[in-house]
CSV table of C-alpha atoms and ligand atoms in Angstrom, one decimal:
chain,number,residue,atom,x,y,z
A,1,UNK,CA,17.8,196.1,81.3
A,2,UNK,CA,15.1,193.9,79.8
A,3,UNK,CA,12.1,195.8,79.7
A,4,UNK,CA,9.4,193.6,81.8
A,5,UNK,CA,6.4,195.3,80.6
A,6,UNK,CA,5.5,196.3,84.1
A,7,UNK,CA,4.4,199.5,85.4
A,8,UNK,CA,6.1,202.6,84.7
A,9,UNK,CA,8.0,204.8,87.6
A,10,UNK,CA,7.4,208.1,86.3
A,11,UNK,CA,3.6,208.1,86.6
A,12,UNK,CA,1.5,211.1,85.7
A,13,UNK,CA,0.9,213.2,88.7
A,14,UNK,CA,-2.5,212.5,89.9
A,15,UNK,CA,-5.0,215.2,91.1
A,16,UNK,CA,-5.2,213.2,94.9
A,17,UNK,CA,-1.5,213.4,95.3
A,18,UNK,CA,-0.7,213.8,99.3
A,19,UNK,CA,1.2,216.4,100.1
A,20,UNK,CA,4.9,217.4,100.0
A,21,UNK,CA,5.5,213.4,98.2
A,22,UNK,CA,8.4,213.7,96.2
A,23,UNK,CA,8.1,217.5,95.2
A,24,UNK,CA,11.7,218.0,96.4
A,25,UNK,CA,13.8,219.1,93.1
A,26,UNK,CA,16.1,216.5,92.5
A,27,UNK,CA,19.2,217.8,90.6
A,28,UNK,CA,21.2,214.9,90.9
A,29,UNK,CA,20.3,212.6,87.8
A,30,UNK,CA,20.8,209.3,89.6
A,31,UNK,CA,18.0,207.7,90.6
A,32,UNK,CA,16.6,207.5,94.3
A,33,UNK,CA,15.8,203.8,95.5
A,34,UNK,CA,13.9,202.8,98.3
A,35,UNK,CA,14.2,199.0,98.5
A,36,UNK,CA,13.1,196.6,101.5
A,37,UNK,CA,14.9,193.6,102.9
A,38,UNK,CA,12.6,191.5,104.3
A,39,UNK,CA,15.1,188.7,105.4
A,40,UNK,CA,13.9,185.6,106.6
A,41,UNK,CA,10.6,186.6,107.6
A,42,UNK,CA,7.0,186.4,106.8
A,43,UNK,CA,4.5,183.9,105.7
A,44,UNK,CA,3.1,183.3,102.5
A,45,UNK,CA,-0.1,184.7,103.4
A,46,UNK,CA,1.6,187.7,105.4
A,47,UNK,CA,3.9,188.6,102.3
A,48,UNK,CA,0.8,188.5,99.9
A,49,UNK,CA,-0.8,190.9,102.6
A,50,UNK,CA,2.4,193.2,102.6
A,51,UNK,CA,2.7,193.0,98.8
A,52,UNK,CA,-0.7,193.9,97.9
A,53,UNK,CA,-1.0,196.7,100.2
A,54,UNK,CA,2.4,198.3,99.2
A,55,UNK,CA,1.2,197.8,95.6
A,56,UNK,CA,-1.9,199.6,96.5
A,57,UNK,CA,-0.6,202.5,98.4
A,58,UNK,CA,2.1,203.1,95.5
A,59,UNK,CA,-1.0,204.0,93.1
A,60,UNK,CA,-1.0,207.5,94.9
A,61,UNK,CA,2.9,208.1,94.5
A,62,UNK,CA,4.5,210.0,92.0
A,63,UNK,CA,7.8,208.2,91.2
A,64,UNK,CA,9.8,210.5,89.4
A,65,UNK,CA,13.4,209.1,88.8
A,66,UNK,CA,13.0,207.0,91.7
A,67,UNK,CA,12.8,203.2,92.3
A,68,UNK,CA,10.7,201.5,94.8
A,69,UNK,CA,12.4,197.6,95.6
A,70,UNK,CA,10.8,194.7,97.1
A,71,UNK,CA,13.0,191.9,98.1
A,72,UNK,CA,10.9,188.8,100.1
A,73,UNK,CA,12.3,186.2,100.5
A,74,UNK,CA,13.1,183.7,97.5
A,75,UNK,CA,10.2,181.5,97.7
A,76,UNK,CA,7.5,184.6,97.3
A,77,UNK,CA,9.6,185.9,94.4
A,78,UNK,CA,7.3,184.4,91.7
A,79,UNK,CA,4.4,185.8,93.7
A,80,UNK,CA,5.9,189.7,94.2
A,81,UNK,CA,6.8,189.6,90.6
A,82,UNK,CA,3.2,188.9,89.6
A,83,UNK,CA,1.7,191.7,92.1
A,84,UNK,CA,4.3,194.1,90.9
A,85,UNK,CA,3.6,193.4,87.5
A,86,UNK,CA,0.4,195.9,87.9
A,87,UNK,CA,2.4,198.0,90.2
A,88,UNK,CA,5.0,200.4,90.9
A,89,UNK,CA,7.5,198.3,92.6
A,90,UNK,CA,10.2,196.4,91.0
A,91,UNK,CA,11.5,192.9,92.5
A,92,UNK,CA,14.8,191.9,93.8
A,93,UNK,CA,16.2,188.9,95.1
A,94,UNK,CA,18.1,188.6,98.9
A,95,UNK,CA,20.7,186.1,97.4
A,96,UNK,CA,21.9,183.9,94.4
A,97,UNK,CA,24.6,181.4,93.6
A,98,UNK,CA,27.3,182.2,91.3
A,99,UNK,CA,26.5,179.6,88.4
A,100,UNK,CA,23.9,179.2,85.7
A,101,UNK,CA,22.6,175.5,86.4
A,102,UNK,CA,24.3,173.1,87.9
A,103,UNK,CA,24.6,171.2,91.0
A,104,UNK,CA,24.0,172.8,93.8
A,105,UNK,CA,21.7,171.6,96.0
A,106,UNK,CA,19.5,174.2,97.3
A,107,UNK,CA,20.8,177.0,95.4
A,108,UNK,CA,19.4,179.6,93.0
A,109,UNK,CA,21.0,180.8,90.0
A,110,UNK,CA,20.7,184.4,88.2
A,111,UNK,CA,19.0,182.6,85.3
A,112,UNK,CA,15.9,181.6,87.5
A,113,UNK,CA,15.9,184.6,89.0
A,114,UNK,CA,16.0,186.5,85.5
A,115,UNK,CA,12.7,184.0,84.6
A,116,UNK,CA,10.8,185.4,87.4
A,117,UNK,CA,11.4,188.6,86.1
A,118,UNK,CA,13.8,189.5,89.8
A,119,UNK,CA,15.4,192.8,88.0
A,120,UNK,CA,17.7,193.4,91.5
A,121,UNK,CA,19.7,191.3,94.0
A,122,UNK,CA,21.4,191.8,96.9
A,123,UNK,CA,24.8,191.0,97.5
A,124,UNK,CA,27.2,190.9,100.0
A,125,UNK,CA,24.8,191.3,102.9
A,126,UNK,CA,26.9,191.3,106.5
A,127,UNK,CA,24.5,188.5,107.3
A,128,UNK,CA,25.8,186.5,104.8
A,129,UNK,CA,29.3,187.5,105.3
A,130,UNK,CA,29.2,186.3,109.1
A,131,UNK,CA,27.1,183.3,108.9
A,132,UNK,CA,27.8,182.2,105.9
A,133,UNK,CA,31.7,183.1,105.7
A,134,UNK,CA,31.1,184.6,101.9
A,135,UNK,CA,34.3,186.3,100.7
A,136,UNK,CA,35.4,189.1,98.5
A,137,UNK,CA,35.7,186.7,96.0
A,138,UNK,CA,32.9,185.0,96.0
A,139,UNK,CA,30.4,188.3,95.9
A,140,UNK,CA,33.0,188.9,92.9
A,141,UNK,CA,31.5,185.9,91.2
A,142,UNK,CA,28.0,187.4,92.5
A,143,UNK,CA,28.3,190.5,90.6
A,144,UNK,CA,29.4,188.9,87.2
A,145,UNK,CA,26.7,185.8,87.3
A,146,UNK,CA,24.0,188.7,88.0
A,147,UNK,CA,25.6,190.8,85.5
A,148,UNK,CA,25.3,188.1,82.5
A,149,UNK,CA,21.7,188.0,83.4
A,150,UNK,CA,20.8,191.8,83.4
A,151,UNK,CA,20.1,191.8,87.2
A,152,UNK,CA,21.3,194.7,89.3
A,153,UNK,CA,23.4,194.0,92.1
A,154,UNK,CA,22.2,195.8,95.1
A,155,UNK,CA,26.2,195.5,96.9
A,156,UNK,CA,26.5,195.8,100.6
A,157,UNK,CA,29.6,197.1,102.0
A,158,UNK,CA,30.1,198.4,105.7
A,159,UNK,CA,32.5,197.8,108.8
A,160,UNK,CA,31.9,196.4,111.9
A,161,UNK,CA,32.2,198.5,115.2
A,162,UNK,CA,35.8,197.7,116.1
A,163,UNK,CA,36.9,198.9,112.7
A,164,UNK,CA,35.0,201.7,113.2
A,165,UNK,CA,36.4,202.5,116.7
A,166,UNK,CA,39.7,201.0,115.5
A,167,UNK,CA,39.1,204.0,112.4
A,168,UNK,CA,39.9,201.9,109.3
A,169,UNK,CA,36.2,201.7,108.5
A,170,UNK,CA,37.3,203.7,105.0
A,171,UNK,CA,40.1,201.3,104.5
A,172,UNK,CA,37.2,198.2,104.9
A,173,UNK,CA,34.5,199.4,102.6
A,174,UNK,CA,37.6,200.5,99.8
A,175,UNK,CA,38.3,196.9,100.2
A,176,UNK,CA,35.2,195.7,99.9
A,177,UNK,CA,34.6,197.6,96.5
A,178,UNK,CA,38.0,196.9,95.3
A,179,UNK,CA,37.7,193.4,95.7
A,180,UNK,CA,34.8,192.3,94.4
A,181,UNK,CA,33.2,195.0,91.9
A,182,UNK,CA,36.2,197.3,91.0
A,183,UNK,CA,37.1,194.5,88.2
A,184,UNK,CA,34.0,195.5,86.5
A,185,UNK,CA,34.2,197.5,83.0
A,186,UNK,CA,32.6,200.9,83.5
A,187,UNK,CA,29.5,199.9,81.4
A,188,UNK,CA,28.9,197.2,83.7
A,189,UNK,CA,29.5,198.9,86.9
A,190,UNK,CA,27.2,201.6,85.7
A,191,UNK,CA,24.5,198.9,87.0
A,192,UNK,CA,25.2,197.8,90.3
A,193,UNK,CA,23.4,199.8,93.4
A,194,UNK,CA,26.0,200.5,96.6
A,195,UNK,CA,24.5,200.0,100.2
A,196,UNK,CA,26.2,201.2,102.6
A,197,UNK,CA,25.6,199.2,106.1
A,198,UNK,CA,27.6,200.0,108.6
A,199,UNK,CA,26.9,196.4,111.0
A,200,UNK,CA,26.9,198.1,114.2
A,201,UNK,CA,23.4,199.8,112.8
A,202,UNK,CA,21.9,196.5,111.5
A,203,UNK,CA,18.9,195.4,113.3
A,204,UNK,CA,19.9,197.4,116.5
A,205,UNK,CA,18.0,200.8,116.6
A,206,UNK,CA,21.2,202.6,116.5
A,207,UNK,CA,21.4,204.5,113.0
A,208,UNK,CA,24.2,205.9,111.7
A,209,UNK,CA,24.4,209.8,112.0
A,210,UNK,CA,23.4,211.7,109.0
A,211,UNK,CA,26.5,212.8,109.2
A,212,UNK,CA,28.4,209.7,109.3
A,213,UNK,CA,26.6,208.3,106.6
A,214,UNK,CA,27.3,211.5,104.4
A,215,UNK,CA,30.9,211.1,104.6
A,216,UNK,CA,31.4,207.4,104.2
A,217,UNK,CA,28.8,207.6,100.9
A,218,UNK,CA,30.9,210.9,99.9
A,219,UNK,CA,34.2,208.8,100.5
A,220,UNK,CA,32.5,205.9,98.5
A,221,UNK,CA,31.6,207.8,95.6
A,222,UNK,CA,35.0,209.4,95.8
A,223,UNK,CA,36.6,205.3,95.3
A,224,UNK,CA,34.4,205.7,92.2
A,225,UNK,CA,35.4,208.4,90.8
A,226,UNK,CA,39.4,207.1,91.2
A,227,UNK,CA,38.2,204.0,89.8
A,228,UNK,CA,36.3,205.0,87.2
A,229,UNK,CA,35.3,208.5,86.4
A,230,UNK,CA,33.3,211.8,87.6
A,231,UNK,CA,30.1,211.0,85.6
A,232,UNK,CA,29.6,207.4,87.1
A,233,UNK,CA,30.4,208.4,90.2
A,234,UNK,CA,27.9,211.1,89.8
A,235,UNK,CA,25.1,208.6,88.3
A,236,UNK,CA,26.0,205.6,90.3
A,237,UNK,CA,23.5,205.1,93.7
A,238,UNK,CA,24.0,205.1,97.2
A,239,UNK,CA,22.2,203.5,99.3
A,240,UNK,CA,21.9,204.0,103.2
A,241,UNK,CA,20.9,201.0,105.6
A,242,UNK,CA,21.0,200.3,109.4
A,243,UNK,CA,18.6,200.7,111.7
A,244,UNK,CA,16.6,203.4,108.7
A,245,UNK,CA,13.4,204.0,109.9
A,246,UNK,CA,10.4,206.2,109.4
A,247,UNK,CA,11.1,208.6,112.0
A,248,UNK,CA,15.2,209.3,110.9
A,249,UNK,CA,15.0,208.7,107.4
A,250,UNK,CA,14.2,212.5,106.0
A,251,UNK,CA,17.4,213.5,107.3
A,252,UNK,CA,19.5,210.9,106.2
A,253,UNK,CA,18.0,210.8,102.8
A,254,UNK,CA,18.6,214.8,102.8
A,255,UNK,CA,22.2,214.4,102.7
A,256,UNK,CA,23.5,215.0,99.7
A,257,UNK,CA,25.5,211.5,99.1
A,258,UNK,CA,22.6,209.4,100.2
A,259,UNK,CA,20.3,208.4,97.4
A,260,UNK,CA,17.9,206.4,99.1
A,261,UNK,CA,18.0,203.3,101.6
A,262,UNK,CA,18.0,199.8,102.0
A,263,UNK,CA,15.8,198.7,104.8
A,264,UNK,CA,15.3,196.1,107.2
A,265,UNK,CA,12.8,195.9,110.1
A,266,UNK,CA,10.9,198.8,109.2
A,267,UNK,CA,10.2,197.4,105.5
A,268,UNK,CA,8.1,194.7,107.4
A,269,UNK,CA,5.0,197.3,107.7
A,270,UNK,CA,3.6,198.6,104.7
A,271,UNK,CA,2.6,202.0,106.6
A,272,UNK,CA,6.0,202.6,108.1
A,273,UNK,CA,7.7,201.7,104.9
A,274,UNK,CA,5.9,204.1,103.1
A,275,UNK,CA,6.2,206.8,105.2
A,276,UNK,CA,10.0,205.9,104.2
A,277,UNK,CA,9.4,206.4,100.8
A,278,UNK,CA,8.2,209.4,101.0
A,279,UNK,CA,10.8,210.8,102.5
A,280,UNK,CA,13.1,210.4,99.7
B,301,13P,P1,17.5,197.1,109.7
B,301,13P,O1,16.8,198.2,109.0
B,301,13P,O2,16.6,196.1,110.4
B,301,13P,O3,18.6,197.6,110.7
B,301,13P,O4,18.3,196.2,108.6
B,301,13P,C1,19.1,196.8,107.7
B,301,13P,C2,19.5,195.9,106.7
B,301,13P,O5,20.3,194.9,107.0
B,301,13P,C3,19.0,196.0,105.3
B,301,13P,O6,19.6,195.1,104.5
């Protein structure tokens, strides 16, 4: 990745350090992300609020192999990555269009993105996939434009209740990765972020189980290692999101498949979405 020149994640410790913050021993080499979706909400003056305190707070963290994400929404990009370029939070987009330039009215393309120094985007959000009909082919496209520009993809993948009660949630998300990031040489797959969002836990207060994510993040990495190999199935991350807040997400993040999460409602409140962080 193009190095931004902003602040470093593995701080030194610092002698005011809060308790029990990321002491847990991490053997797993692949880094732990907590990144926020903020969706379509907040004001420019609210997001500057939510940015600067976050920023702030992050001063007393130790970030040891672990990745805090920030992703407003588009038109505070150029803001976040300013705050973030004193702080320990990288920047990532909610959305992008597949082309460098061009025209398309209201669009954004991985090359302005990459100007505002936006190091992650998400991709393949149900959201988009319901209201704005985005295929498999089409997040395809999303992974490769991002990939030209050095931007992580953060992918979501994740079944809707009836596939769940119908049981082919497995056979959804393997289709999901198949068909729009299983094209992808090893090298560049090495840089794309998984989340897995089951839809019946978006936005509804109904989480998946701990143990439900552990087995569809176990299943996922097992796709990965099929796909590709052991080692980047090993190193690749996996994120959890639906309904993750500060009261469930110890547990989930303890499981041994879930690196991290991608959240929603609760990233809207710097206190609540730090108390998430530190329970990774
Ligand atoms: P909630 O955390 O609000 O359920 O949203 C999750 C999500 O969609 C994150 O991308």
């Amino acid at each position: 990745m193009t190095d931004t020149g902003r602040g470093t994640f593995m701080k030194e410790k610092k002698p005011d350090l809060k308790p029990n913050l990321n002491i847990k021993t991490n053997l797993k080499m692949r880094k732990k992300i907590v990144a926020g979706n903020w969706k379509m909400n907040m004001t420019f003056d609210e997001a500057e609020t939510l940015l600067t305190e976050i920023a702030d707070a992050l001063d007393d963290f130790t970030l040891d192999n672990t990745e805090v994400i920030l992703c407003p929404p588009a038109l505070y990009l150029e803001m976040a990555s300013d705050v973030a370029e004193e702080a320990s939070f990288s920047v990532g987009a909610q959305n992008c269009y597949p082309a460098d330039n061009g025209a398309f009215t209201g669009e954004i393309s991985p090359v302005m993105l990459r100007s505002l120094q936006v190091d992650y985007c998400i991709i393949g959000h149900s959201e988009r996939r319901k209201y704005f009909n985005e295929s498999h082919e089409f997040l395809m496209q999303k992974a490769d434009a991002l990939l030209r520009h050095d931007i992580h993809p953060i992918f979501c993948c994740g079944e809707v209740l009836s596939e769940r009660e119908a049981n082919s949630h497995f056979d959804v998300v393997r289709k999901q990765l198949e068909e729009s990031l299983f094209h992808l040489p090893v090298e560049e797959f090495k840089k794309v972020v998984i989340a897995y969002e089951p839809v019946w836990a978006i936005g509804t207060g109904v989480n998946a189980t701990p143990g439900q994510a552990q087995e569809m993040h176990a299943y996922i990495r097992q796709q990965i290692v099929e796909k590709y190999d052991y080692e980047t199935a090993n190193n690749t991350t996996i994120l959890y999101g639906g309904s993750c807040n500060a009261k469930n997400a110890a547990e989930l993040f303890s499981q041994n498949d879930v690196d991290g999460g991608l959240i929603g409602g609760a990233s809207l409140k710097s206190e609540e979405f730090l108390q998430i962080v530190s329970a990774l």
